[in-house]
mmCIF file of C-alpha atoms and ligand atoms in Angstrom:
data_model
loop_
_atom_site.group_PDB
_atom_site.id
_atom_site.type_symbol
_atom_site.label_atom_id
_atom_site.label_comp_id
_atom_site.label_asym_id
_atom_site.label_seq_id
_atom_site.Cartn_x
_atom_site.Cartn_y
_atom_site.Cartn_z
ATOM 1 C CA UNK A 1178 6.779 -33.898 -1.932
ATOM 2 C CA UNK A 1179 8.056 -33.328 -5.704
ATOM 3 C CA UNK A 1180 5.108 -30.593 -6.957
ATOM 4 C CA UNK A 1181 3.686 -31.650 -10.383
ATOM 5 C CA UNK A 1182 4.625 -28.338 -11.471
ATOM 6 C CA UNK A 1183 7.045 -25.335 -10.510
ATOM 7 C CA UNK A 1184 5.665 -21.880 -9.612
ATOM 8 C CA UNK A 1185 6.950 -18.797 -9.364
ATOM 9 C CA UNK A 1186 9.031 -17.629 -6.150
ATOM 10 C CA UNK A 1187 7.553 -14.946 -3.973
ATOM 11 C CA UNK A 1188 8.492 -11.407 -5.435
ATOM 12 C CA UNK A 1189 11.636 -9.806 -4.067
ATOM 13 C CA UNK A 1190 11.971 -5.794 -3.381
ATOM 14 C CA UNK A 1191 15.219 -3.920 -3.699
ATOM 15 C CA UNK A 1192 16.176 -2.112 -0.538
ATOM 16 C CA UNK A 1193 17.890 0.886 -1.522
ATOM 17 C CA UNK A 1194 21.987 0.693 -1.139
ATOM 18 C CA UNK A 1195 22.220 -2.912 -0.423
ATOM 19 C CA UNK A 1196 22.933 -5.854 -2.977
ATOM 20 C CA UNK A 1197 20.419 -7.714 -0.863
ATOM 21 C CA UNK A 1198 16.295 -8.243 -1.252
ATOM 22 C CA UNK A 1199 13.179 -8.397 1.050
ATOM 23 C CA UNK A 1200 11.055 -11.520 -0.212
ATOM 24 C CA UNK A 1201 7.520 -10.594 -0.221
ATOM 25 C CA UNK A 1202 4.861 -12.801 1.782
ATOM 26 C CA UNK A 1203 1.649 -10.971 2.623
ATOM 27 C CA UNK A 1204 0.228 -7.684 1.424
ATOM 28 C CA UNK A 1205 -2.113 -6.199 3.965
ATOM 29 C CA UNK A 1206 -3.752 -2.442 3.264
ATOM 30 C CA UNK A 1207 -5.542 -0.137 5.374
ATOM 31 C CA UNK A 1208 -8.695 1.322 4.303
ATOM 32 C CA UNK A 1209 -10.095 5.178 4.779
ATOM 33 C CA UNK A 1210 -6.951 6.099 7.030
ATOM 34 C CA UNK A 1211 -7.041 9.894 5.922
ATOM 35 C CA UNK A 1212 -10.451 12.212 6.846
ATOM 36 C CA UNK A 1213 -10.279 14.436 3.541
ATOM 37 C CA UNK A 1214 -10.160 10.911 1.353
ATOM 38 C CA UNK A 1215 -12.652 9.173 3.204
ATOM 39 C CA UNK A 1216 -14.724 12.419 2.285
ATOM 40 C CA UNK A 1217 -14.419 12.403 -1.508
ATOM 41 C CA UNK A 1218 -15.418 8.571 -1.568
ATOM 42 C CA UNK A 1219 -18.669 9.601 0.177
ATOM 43 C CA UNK A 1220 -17.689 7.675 3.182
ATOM 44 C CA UNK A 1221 -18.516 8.650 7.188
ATOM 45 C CA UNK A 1222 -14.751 9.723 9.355
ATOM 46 C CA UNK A 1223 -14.774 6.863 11.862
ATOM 47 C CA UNK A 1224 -11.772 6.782 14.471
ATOM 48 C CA UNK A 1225 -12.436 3.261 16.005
ATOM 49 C CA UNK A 1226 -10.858 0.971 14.343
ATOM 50 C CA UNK A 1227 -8.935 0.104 10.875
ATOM 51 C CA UNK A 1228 -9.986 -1.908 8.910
ATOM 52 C CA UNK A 1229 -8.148 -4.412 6.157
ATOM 53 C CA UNK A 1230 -8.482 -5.917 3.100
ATOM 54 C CA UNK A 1231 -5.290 -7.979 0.929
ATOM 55 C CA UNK A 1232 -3.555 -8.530 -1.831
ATOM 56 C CA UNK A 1233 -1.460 -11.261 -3.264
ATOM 57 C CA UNK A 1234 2.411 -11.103 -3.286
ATOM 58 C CA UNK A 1235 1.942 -12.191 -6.355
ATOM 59 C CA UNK A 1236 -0.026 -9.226 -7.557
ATOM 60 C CA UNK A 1237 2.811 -7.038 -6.293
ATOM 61 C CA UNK A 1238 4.781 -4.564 -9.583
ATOM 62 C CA UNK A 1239 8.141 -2.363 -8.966
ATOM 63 C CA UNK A 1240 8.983 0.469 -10.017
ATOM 64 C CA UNK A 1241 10.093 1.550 -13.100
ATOM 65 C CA UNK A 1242 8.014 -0.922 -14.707
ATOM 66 C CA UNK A 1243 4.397 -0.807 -17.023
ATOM 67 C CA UNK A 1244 1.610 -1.586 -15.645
ATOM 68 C CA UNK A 1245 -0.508 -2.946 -18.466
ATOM 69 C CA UNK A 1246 -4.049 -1.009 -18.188
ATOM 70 C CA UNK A 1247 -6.543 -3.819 -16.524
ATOM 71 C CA UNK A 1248 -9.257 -5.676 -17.782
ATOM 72 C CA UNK A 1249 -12.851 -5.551 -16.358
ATOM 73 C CA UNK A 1250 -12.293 -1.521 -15.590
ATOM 74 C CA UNK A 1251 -13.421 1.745 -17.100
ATOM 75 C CA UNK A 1252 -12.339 3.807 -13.893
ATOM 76 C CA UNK A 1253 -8.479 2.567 -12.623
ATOM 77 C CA UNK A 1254 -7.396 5.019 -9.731
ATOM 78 C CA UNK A 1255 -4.049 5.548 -8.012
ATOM 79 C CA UNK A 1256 -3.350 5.856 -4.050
ATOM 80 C CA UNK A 1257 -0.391 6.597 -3.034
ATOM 81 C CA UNK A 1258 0.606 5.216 0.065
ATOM 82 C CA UNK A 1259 3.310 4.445 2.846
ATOM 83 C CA UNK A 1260 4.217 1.125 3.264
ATOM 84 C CA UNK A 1261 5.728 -0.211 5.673
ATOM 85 C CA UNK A 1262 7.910 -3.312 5.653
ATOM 86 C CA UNK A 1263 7.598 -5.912 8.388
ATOM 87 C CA UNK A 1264 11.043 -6.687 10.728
ATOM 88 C CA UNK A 1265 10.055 -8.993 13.560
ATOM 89 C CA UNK A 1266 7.582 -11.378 14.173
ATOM 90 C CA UNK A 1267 4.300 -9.605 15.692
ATOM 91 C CA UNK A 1268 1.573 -11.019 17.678
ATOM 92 C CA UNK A 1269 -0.286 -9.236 19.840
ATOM 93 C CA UNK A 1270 2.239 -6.622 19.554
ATOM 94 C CA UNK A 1271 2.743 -3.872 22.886
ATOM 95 C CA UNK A 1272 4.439 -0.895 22.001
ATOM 96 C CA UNK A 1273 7.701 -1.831 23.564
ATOM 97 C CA UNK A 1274 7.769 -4.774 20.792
ATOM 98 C CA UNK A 1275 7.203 -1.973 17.885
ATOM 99 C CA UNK A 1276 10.921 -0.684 18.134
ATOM 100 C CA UNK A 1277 12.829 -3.274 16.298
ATOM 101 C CA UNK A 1278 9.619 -4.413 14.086
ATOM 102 C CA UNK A 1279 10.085 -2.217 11.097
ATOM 103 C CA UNK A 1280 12.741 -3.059 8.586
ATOM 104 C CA UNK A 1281 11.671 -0.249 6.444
ATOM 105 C CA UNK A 1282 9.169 1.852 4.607
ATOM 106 C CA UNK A 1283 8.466 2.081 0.464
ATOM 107 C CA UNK A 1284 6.339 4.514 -1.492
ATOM 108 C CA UNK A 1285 3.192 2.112 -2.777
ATOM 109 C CA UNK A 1286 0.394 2.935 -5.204
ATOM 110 C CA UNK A 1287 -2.610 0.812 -4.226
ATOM 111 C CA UNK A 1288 -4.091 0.623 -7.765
ATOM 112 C CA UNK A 1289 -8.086 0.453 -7.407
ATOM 113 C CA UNK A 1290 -10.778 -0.466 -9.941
ATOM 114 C CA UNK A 1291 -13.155 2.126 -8.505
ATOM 115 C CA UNK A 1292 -16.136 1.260 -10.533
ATOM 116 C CA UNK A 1293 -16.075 -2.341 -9.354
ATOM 117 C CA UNK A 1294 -15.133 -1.574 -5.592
ATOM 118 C CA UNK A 1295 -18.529 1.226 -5.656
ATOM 119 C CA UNK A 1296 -20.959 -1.803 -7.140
ATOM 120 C CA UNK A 1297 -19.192 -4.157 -3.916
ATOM 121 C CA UNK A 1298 -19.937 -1.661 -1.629
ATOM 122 C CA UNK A 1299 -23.434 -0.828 -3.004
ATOM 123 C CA UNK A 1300 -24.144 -4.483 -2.342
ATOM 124 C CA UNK A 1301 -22.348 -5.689 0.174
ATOM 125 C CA UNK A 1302 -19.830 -8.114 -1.764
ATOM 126 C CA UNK A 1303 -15.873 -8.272 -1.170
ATOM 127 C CA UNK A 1304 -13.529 -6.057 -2.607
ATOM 128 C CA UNK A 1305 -11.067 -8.532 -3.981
ATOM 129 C CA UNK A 1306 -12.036 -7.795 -8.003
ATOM 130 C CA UNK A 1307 -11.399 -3.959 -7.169
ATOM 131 C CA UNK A 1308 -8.404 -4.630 -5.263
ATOM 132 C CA UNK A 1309 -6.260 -7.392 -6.165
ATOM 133 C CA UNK A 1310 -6.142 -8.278 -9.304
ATOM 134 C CA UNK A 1311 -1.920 -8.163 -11.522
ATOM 135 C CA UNK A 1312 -0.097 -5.265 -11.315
ATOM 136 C CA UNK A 1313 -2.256 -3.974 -8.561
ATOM 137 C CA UNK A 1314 0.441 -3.361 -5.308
ATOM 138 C CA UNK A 1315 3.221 -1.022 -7.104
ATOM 139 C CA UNK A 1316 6.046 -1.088 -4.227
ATOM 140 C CA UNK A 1317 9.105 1.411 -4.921
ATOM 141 C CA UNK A 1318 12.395 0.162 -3.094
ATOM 142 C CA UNK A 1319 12.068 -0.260 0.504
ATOM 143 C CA UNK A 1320 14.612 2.337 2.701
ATOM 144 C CA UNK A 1321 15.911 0.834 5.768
ATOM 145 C CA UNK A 1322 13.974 2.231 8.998
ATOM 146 C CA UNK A 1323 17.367 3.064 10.594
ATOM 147 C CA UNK A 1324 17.999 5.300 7.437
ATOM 148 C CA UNK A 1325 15.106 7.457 8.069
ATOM 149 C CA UNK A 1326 14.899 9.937 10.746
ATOM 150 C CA UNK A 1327 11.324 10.294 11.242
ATOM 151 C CA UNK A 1328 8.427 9.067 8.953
ATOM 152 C CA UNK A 1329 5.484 10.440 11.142
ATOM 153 C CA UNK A 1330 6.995 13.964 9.907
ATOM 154 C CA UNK A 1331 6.935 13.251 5.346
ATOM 155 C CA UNK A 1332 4.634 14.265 3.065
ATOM 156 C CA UNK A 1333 3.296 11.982 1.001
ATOM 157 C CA UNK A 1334 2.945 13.053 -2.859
ATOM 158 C CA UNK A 1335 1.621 11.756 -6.155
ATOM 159 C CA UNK A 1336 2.740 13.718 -9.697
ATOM 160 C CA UNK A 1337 0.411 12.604 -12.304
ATOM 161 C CA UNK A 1338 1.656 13.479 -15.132
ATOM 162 C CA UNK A 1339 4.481 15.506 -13.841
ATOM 163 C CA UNK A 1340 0.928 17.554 -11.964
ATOM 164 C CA UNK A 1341 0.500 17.470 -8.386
ATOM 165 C CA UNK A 1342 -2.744 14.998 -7.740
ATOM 166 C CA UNK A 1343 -2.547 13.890 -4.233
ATOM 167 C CA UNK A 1344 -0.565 15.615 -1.414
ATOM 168 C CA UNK A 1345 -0.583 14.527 2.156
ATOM 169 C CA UNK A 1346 0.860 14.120 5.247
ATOM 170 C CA UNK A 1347 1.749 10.718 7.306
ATOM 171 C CA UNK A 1348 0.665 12.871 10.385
ATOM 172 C CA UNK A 1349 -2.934 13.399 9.171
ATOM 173 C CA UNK A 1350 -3.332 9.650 9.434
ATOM 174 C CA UNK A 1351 -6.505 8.654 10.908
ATOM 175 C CA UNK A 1352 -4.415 5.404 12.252
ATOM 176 C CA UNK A 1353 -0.796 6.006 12.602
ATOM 177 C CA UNK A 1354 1.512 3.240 11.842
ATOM 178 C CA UNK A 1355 2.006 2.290 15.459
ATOM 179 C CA UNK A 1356 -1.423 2.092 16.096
ATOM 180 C CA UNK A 1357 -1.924 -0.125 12.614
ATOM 181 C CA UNK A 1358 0.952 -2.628 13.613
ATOM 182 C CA UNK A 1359 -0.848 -3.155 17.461
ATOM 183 C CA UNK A 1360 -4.437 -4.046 16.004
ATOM 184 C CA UNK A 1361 -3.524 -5.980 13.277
ATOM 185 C CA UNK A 1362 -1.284 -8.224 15.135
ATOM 186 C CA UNK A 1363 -3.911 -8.933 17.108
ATOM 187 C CA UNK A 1364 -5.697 -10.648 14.321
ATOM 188 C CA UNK A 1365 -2.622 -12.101 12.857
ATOM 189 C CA UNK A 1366 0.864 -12.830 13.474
ATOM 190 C CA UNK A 1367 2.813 -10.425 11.202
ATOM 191 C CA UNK A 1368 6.476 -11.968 10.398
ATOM 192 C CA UNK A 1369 9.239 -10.984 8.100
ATOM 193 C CA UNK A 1370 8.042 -10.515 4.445
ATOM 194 C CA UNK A 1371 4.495 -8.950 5.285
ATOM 195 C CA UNK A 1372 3.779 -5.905 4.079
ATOM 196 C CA UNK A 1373 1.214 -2.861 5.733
ATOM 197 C CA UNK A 1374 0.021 -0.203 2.742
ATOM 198 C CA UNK A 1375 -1.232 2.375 5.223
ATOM 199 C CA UNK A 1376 -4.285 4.337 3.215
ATOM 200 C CA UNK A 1377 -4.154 7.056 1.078
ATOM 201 C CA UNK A 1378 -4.598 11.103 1.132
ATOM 202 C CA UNK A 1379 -7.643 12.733 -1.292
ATOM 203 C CA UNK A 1380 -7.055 13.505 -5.031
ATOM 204 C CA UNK A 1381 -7.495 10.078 -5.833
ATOM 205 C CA UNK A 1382 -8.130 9.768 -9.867
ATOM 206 C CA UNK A 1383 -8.286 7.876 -13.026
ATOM 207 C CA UNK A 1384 -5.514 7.051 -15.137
ATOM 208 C CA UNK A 1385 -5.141 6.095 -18.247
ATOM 209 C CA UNK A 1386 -3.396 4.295 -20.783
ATOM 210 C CA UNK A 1387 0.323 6.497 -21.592
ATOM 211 C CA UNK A 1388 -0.197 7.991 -17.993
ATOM 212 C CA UNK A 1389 3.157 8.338 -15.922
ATOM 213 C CA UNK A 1390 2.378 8.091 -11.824
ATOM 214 C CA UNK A 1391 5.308 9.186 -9.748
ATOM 215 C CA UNK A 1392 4.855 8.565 -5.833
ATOM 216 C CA UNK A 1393 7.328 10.406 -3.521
ATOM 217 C CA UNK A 1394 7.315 10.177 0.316
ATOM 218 C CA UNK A 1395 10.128 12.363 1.990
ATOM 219 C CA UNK A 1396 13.086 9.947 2.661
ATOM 220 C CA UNK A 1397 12.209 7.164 0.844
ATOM 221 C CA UNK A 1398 13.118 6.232 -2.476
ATOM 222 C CA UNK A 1399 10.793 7.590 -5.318
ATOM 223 C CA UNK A 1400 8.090 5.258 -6.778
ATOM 224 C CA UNK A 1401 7.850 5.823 -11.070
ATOM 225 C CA UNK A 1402 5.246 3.304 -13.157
ATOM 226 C CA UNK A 1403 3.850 4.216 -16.522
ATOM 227 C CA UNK A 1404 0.250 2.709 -17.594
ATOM 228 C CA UNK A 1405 0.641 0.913 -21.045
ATOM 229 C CA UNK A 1406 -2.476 -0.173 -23.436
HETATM 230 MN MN1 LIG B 61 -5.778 2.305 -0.401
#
């Protein structure tokens, strides 16, 4: 069927050293998956389950780009994060099937309107307005998994400012990213194209307009976005 108008294509990453691109198709992200940050947000350390929430490919930004400051939002905070970068189909994964099902990993910043996601929680409502809205998944270039000796070992690190904010390690990972990819193929069949943001460490802050974020995860390509009026 001709459409009665043309959209945009799914969003492409770069993969660092190749001339080729991994097409974007779902955004899934882990909530409260380090102790210390589910601390500072007030919130109880559970270890039985993760839980999700989603954004839109099409809310997805690179790096090296501006993210243009957000309206509805008086309190815009960074999280870094790990993502990871689906392979294989998934469903119902065992751990024998979790060998060959990561094409790679990417430093993220899930970008948060934190005054809108406390008034959700207060009452109950979703997080969508605090979580997705444009410009809100900034995804570095993904490295290849075969390229990187051992994620469960990096630090994870956000520079603020050229200042230290949030520090971390994937270890301290309430959920590792095993243990992610098995429960949330259970509720979904992850394919090629989906991508897992894992939760962030504490030191979560505001930015604001003329504010450079640089994410760095040991191994993987280095995440840079400037906020812009
Ligand atoms: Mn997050």
């Amino acid at each position: 069927m001709k459409p009665v108008f043309s959209t945009s294509e799914p969003p492409i990453l770069k993969v660092t050293g190749r001339n080729y691109g991994y097409p974007v198709r779902r955004i899934f992200c882990v909530g409260r998956n380090y102790a210390e940050h589910v601390l500072e947000l007030g919130n109880k350390v559970e270890k039985k389950q993760p839980f999700y929430f989603t954004k839109s490919a099409f809310s997805l930004l690179g790096s090296e780009k501006n993210l243009t400051y957000p309206p509805m939002t008086n309190e815009l905070h960074h999280e870094v994060e790990l993502v990871v970068a689906i392979a294989k189909p998934l469903q119902k994964a065992n751990r024998e099937d979790l060998k060959v099902s990561i094409f790679g990993y990417a430093c993220g910043l899930d970008m948060t309107r934190r005054d809108l996601q406390s008034i959700a929680k207060k009452q109950g409502k979703p997080w969508d307005m605090s979580k997705d809205f444009d410009g809100s998944a900034i995804i570095g270039k993904i490295t290849e998994a075969k390229k990187v000796p051992d994620i469960r070992k990096a630090n994870l690190k956000l520079f603020l400012n050229n200042r230290l904010q949030q520090h971390g390690q994937i270890s301290d990972m309430i959920h590792s990213v095993d243990e992610i990819l098995l429960d949330l193929s259970k509720y979904t069949q992850l394919i090629p194209g989906d991508l897992v943001m894992t939760g962030t460490p504490a030191g979560v802050s505001a930015v604001k307009p003329g504010d450079l974020l640089v994410a760095q995860i040991d191994g993987l390509t280095e995440l840079k976005v400037k906020i812009t009026e």
